[in-house]
Structure formats: C-alpha cells, structure tokens
Short mmCIF file of C-alpha atoms and ligand atoms in Angstrom, two decimals:
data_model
loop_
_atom_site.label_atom_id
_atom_site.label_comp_id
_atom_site.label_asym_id
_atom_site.label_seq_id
_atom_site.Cartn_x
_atom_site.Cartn_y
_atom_site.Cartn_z
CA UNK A 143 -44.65 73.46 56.22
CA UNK A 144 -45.45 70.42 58.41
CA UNK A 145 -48.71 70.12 60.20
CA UNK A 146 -49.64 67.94 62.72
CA UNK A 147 -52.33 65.56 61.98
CA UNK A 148 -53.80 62.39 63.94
CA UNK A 149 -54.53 59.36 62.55
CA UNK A 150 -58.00 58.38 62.67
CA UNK A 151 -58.00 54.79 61.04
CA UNK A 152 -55.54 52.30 59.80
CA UNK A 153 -56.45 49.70 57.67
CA UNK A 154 -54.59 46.16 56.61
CA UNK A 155 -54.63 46.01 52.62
CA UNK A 156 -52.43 43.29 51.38
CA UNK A 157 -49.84 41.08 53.31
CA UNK A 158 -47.19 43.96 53.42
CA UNK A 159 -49.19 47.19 53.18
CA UNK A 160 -51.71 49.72 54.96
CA UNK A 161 -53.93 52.30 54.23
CA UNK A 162 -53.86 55.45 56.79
CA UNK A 163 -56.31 57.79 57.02
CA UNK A 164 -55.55 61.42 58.96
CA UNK A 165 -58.26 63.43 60.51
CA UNK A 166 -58.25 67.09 58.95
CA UNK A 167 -59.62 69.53 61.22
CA UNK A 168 -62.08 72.39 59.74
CA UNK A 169 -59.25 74.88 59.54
CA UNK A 170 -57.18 72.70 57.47
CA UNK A 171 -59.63 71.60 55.02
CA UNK A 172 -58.12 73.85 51.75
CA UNK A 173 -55.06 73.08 53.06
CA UNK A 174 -55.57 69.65 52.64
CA UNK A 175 -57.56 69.57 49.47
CA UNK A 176 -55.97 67.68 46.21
CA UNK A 177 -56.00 66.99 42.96
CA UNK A 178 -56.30 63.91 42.07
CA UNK A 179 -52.50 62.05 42.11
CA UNK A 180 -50.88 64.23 44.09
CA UNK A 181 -48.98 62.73 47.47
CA UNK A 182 -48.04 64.09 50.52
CA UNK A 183 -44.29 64.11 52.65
CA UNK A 184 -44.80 62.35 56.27
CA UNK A 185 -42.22 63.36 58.56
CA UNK A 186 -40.79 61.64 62.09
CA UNK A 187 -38.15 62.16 63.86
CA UNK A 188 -35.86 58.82 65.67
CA UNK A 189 -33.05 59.48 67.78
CA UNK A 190 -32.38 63.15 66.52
CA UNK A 191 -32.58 62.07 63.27
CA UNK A 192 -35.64 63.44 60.49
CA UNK A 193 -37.05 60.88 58.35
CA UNK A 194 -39.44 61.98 55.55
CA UNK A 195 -40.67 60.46 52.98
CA UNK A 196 -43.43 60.73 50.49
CA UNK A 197 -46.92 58.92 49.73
CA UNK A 198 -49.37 59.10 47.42
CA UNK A 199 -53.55 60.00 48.28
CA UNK A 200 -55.72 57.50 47.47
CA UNK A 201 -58.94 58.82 47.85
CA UNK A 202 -61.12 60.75 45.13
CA UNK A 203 -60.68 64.33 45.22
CA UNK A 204 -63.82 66.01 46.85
CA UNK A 205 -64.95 68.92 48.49
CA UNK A 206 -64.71 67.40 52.43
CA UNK A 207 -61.09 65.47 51.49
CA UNK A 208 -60.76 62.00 53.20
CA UNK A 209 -56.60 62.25 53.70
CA UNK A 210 -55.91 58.32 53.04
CA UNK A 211 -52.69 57.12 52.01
CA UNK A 212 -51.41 53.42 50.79
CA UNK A 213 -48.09 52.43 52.43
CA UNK A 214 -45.94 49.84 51.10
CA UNK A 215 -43.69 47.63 53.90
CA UNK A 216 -40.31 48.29 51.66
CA UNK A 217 -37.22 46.14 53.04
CA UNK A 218 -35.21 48.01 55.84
CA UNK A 219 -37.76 50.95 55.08
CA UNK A 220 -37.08 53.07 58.33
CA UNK A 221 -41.10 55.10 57.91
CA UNK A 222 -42.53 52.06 56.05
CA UNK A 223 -41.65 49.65 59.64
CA UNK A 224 -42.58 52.18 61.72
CA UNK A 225 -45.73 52.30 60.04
CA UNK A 226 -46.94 48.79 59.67
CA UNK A 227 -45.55 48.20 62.93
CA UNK A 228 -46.34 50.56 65.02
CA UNK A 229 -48.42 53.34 64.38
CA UNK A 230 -51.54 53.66 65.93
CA UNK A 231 -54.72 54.66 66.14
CA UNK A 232 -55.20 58.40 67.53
CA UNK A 233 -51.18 58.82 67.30
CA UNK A 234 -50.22 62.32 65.46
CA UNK A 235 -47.93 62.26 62.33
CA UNK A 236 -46.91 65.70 61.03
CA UNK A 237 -48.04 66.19 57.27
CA UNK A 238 -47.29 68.31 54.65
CA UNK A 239 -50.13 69.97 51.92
CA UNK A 240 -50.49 67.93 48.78
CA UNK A 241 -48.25 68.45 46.42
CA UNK A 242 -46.64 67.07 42.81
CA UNK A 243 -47.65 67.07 39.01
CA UNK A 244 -48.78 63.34 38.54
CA UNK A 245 -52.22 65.00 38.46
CA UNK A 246 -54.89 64.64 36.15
CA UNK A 247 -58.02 67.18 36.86
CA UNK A 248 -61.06 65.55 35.23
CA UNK A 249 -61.82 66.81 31.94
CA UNK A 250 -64.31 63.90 29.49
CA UNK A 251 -61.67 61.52 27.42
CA UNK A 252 -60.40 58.40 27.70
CA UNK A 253 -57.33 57.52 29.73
CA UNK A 254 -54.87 54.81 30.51
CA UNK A 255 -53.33 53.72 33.78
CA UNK A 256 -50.27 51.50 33.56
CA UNK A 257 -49.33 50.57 37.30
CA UNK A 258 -47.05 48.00 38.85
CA UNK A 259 -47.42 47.69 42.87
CA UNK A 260 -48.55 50.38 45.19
CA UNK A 261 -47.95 52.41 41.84
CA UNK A 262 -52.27 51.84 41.98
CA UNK A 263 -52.42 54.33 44.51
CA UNK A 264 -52.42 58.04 43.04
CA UNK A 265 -54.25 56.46 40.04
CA UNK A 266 -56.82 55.63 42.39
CA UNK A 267 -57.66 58.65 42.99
CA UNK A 268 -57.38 59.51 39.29
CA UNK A 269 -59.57 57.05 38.06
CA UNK A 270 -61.97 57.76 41.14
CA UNK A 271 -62.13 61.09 40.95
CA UNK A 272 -62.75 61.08 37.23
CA UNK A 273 -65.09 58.67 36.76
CA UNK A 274 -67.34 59.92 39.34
CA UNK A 275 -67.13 63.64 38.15
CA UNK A 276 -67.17 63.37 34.22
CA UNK A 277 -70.22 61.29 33.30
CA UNK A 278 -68.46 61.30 29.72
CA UNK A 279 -64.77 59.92 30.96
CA UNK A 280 -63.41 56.38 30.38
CA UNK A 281 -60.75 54.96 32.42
CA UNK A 282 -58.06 51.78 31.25
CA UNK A 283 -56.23 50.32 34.19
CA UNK A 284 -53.44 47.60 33.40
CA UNK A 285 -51.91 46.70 36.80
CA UNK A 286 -49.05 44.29 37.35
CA UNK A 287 -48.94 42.59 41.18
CA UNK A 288 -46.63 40.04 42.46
CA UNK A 289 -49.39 37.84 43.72
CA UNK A 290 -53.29 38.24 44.71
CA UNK A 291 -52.02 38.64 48.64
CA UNK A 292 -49.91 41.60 47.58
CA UNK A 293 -52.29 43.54 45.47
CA UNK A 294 -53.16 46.30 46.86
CA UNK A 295 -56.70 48.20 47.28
CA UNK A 296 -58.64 44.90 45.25
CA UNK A 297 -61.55 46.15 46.55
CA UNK A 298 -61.27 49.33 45.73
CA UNK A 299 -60.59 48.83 41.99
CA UNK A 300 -63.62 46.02 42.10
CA UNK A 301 -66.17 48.81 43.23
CA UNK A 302 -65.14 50.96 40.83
CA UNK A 303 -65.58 48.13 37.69
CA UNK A 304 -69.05 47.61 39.94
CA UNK A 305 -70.25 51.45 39.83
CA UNK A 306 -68.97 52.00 36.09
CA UNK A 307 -68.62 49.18 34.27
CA UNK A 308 -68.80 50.40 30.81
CA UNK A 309 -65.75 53.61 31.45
CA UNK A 310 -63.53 51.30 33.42
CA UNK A 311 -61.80 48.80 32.15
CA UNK A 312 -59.18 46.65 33.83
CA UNK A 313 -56.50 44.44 33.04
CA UNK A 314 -54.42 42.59 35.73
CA UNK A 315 -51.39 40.57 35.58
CA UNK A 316 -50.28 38.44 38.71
CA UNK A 317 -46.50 37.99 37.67
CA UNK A 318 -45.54 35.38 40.24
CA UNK A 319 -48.42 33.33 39.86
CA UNK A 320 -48.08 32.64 36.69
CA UNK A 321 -44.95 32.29 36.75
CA UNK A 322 -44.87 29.67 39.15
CA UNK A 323 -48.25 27.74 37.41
CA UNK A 324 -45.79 27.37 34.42
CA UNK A 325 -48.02 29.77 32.67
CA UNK A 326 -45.61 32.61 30.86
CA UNK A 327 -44.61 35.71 32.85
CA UNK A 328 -47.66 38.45 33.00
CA UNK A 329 -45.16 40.79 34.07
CA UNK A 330 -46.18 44.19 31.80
CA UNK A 331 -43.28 44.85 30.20
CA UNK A 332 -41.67 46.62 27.12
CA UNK A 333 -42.84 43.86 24.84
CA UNK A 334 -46.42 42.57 26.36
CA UNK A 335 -47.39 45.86 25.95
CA UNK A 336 -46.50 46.57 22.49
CA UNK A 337 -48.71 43.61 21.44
CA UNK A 338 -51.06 44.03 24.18
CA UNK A 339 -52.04 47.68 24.06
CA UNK A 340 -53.14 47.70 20.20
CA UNK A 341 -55.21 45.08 20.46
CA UNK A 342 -57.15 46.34 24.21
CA UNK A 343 -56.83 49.92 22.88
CA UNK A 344 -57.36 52.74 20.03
CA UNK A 345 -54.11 54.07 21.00
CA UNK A 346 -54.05 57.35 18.74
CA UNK A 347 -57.58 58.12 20.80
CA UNK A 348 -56.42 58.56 24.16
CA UNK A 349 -56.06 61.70 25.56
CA UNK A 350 -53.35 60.96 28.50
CA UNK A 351 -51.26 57.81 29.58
CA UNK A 352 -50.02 57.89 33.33
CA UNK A 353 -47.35 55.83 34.56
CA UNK A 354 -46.62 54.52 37.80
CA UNK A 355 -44.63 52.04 39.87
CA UNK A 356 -40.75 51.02 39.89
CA UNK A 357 -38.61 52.65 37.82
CA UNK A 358 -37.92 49.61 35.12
CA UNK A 359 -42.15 49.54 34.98
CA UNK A 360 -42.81 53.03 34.14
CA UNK A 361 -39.31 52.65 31.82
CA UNK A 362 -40.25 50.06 29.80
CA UNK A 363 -44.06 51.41 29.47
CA UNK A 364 -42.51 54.47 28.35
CA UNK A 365 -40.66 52.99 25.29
CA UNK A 366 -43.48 50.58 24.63
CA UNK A 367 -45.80 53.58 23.92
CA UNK A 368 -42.97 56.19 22.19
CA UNK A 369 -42.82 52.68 20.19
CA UNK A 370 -46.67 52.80 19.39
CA UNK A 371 -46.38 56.57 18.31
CA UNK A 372 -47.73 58.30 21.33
CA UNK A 373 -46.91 61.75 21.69
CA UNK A 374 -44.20 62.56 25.04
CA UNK A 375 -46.64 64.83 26.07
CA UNK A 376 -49.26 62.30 26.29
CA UNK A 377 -47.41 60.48 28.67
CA UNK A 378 -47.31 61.48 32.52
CA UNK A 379 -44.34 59.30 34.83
CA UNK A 380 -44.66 58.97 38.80
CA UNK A 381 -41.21 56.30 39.81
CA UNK A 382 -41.70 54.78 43.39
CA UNK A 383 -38.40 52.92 43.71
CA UNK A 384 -35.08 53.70 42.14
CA UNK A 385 -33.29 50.75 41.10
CA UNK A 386 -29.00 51.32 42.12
CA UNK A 387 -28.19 51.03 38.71
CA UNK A 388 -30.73 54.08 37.38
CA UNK A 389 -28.85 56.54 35.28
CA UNK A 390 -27.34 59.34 36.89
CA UNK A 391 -25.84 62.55 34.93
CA UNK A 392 -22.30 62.38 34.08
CA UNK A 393 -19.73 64.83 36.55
CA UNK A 394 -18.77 67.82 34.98
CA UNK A 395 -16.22 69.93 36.30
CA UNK A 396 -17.34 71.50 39.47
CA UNK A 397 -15.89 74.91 40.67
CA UNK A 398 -13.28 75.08 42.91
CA UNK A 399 -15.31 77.77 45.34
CA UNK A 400 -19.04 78.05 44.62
CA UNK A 401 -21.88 79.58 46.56
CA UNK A 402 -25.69 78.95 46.44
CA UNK A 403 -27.80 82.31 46.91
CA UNK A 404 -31.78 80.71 47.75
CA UNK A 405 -34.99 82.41 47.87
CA UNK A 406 -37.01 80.72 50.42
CA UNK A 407 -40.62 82.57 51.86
CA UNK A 408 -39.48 85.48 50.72
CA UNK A 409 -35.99 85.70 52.19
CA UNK A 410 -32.85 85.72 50.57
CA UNK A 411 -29.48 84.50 52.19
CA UNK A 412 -25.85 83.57 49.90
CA UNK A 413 -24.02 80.28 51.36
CA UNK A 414 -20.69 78.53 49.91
CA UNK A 415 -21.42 75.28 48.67
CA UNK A 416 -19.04 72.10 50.14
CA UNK A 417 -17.18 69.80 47.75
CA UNK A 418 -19.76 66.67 46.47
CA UNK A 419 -22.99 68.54 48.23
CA UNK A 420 -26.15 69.61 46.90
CA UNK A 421 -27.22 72.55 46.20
CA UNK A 422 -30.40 71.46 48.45
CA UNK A 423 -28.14 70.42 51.54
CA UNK A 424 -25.92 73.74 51.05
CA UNK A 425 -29.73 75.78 52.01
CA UNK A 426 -30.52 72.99 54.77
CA UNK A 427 -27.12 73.70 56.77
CA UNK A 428 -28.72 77.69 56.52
CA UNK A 429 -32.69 77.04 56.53
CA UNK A 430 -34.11 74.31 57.78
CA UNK A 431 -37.22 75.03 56.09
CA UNK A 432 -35.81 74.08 52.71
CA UNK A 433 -38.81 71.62 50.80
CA UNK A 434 -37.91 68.13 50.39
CA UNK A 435 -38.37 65.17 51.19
CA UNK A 436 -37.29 62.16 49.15
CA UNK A 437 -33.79 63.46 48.46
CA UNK A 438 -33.44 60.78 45.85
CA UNK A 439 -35.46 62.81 42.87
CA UNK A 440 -38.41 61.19 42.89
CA UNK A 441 -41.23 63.32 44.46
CA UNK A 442 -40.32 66.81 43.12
CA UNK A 443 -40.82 68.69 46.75
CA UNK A 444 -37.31 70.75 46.33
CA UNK A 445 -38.28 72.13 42.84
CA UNK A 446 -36.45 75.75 42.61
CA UNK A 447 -36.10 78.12 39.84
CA UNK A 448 -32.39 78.57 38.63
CA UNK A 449 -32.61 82.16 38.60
CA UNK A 450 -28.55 82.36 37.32
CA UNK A 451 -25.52 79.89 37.21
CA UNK A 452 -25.45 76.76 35.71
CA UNK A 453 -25.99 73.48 37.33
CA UNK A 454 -26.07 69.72 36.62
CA UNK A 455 -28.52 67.59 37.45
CA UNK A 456 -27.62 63.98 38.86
CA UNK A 457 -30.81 62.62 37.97
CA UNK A 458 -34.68 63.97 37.58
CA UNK A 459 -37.80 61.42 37.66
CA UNK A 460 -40.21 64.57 39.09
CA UNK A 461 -39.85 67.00 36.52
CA UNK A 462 -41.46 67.00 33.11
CA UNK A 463 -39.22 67.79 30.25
CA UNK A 464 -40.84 71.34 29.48
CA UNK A 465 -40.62 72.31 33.68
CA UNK A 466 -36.65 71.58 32.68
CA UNK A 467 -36.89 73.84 29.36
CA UNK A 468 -38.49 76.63 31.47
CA UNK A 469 -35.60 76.66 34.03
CA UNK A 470 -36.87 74.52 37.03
CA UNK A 471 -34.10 72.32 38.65
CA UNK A 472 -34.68 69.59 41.66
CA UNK A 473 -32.45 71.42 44.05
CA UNK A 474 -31.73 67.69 46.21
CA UNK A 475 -29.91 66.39 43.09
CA UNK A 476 -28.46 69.82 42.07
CA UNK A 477 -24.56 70.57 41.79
CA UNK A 478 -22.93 74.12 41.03
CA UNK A 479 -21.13 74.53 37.45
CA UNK A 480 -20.95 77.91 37.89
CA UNK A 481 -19.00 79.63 40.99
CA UNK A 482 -22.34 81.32 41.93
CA UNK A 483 -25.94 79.85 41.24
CA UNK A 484 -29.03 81.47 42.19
CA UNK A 485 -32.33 79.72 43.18
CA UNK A 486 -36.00 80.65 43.97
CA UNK A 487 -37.93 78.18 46.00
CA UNK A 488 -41.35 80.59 45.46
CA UNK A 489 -41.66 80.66 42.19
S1 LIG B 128 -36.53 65.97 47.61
FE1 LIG B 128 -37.62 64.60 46.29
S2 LIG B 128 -36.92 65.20 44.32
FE2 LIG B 128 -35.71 66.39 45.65
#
C-alpha cells in the first residue's frame, strides 16, 4: 500500500545524485520504521502511465526514523530525471513501508561491506545503525566509485571513520582516476579482492559479508569470497542494475491453457494466464494491488508463496537460496509449468 508522503528536503550529493528526505507524520511512524538496508518503492504516475521503482534508506535505523533516500541520475531513467530535475521541496511522492532482506539487525561482530556506486546506500544505514548501537561491532567498508565527484554520501562515510575510528575501517578505490593517472585499475574486482581481502582481513572471523552495487560487482565479489572459503550463508547480495546480458532461466515448455489462482489481503480470485506473461501481470490485469515494483527481479516486492503448480523462474537477484528451498517465488519473473499454479501474496 502506497502512502502519500511530502518531501521535506532535497539535498545535492555527487554530480549525478540526490538525497531525499520525506516527512513522516506521527501516525505513520511504525509504518515507516526500518531495519537497517531495507528500501522503499516510490511511485508516480506520467501520462496514465505508473512508474515505480525502488530505493534504498540511508539513514540509521532509530526510534523517530529520518525517511532519506540516495537517488542515482541513471541514463533515460524515467523516476531518476524526474527526480534530479524536478522534484521539489514540499511536493508529495506516494511511498510504500520498508521492505526487503538486505538487512542486517545489529548484533556485536565484525562485518564487511563491499559496495560499488550508490550500492553505499543501504550499507549506510548498516554500518550506521550498527556502529552506533553495538559498542562491541566492527564495520569493513571497501567501496569502488568512478571518480571523487561521483561518490556518493563522502561525508557521510568520513563522520562515521570520525565518530569510530577503531570499528570502521574503509577502503576506497576511484576506478577512473586511476585509470586515467596511468596508475592500474582500482576497480574491486574478482581478482583485487582475492589478494586484497586476506591481507586487510581475518576472513574466517567475520560474521556476515553484504554485497551491493551492479550486478558484475556483487558477481565477481561473490566468487572472490566462495574462492576464499566463505560460507554462502555468510554472504548477503543487493544488485542495483542488471546488465542485458545477466542470465536468465532457460524456457521450458509452457502449458497450452494455464491459470494463476492468487491470494492477495485475504482474497482469493483464479485468472487464465496469457501466452509469454507473468504470473505477476496475470494478478495485475485482476488486482491492481498486486506488490511490485521493479519488475526486473531485483527488489523482491512481488515475493508469493507457490502454494501448488510448478513454475520457472526467469531470473531471481531478491531471493536467498533457502527463501527458494522453502517455496517462495518472485511472482514478476514467474511463468506457469503447470496448467494451474497457486500463489499466496500473505504469507
Ligand atoms: S517486482 Fe521487483 S523482484 Fe518482482
């Protein structure tokens, strides 16, 4: 459910990105209130046609929550140019509750953030929230930027080395820069940081590793550590852009007739499924209060139970592996196998 919220400041952070905070009136205040990493689905609508899409909280997670979010100018982005371009001051955006499982509740240990672009912003929060809650916690940050004048939140991250500097730790890489002062690429990939993360890092004594930025980023971080011996279940994965090439599930043979029956606040209804659509835009033609917003299965908003049926997945970058094993499907990328397929939206 969308609610309504005005935006009380707007702030430049880099050459090509803002911060937005919303004002949350008293009423909405537990609505409102996150963990630490979650983001939350804007929504506007332009000529008739609903644009959503998802951003991540930035701000510590605290009993009066400051709703700020970092937004990234992305090329032809219809929300992102509306954003840095127009939005204003005291205009009203409608908002939907925090949600998503990038989310790290603070608990004492020592954890790593591996971030590339406005993939800083939900570990932020993390690394905020943490830090200023468990006196015993210690916080790694390796971020990878383009240049200085696209890094987003430097401040930020300064005040935090400032207020803790012996649990945070940071490592930055300007890839361009060095790149173009002849030095060799700081881009953190695959191989940097299987030579670089020994030698910054015990690895076998941290307690969680969260990923965060463009898909080939949080990809190639991913092997690095599997490489290093790091549990899967160490590891926590948030992709902000999804390259054309990323892998999609291969076709299987799709039922000439299918239906979808969806469980949605309570109420049932059974729909037939057209050829090539998803099981998430066979429940939007019927309710069009059906979660979602990316539609590209990224932010996990259309998570469903498959109650029966079988269906195939064209890809999945929200769910973690044992959400899959306990029957959990992203209903936007979601394709019958079965003639009939059953899904709960409320579990
Ligand atoms: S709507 Fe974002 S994963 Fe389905």
């Amino acid at each position: 459910m969308f609610h309504p919220l005005r935006v009380r400041e707007i702030e430049r952070l880099a050459d090509d990105a803002v911060a937005v905070t919303f004002a949350v009136p008293p009423e909405l205040r537990t609505t409102f209130r996150h963990t630490p990493g979650q983001h939350i689905a804007l929504r506007r609508t332009v000529d008739g046609q609903e644009i959503r899409r998802t951003y991540s909280i930035c701000t510590p997670a605290t009993d009066e929550p400051v709703l700020r979010v970092g937004i990234r100018l992305v090329e032809s982005g219809a929300f992102s140019t509306y954003a840095l371009k127009e939005l204003a001051v005291g205009d009203t955006v409608e908002v939907m509750a925090p949600a998503g499982r990038f989310t790290l509740a603070p608990r004492p240990g020592h954890f790593v953030g591996i971030v590339g672009g406005s993939g800083i912003t939900p570990v932020l929060s993390i690394a905020g929230t943490l830090l200023a809650q468990q006196p015993d916690a210690r916080f790694c940050l390796l971020r990878s930027d383009r240049t200085a004048a696209s890094t987003m939140f430097l401040e930020e991250v300064a005040d935090l080395k400032d207020r803790y500097p012996e649990r945070f730790q940071i490592v930055q890489s300007l890839s361009r820069e060095e790149q173009q002062a002849g030095l060799p690429s700081g881009r953190l990939d695959e191989a940097r940081l299987r030579s670089l993360l020994p030698a910054l890092l015990k690895i076998d004594a941290i307690d969680g590793w969260y990923l965060c930025g463009p898909h080939g980023l949080v990809q190639g971080a991913e092997r690095a550590l599997r490489a290093l011996g790091v549990p899967r279940t160490h590891i926590h994965e948030e992709i902000f852009h999804i390259d054309n090439g990323a892998p999609t599930a291969p076709a299987a043979a799709a039922p000439a007739h299918s239906t979808v029956t969806a469980t949605l606040d309570g109420r049932s209804g059974t729909w037939p499924v057209h050829d090539g659509e998803s099981l998430l835009d066979a429940v939007l033609r019927n309710r069009a209060d059906a979660p979602y917003a990316c539609k590209g299965g990224v932010c996990g908003t259309c998570r469903a139970f498959l109650v029966s049926g079988e269906i195939r997945m064209d890809r999945n970058f929200a769910l973690e592996s044992d959400e899959v094993d306990a029957g959990y499907v992203l209903a936007c990328q979601s394709h019958p196998v079965t003639e009939q397929v059953e899904l709960d939206f409320d579990r």
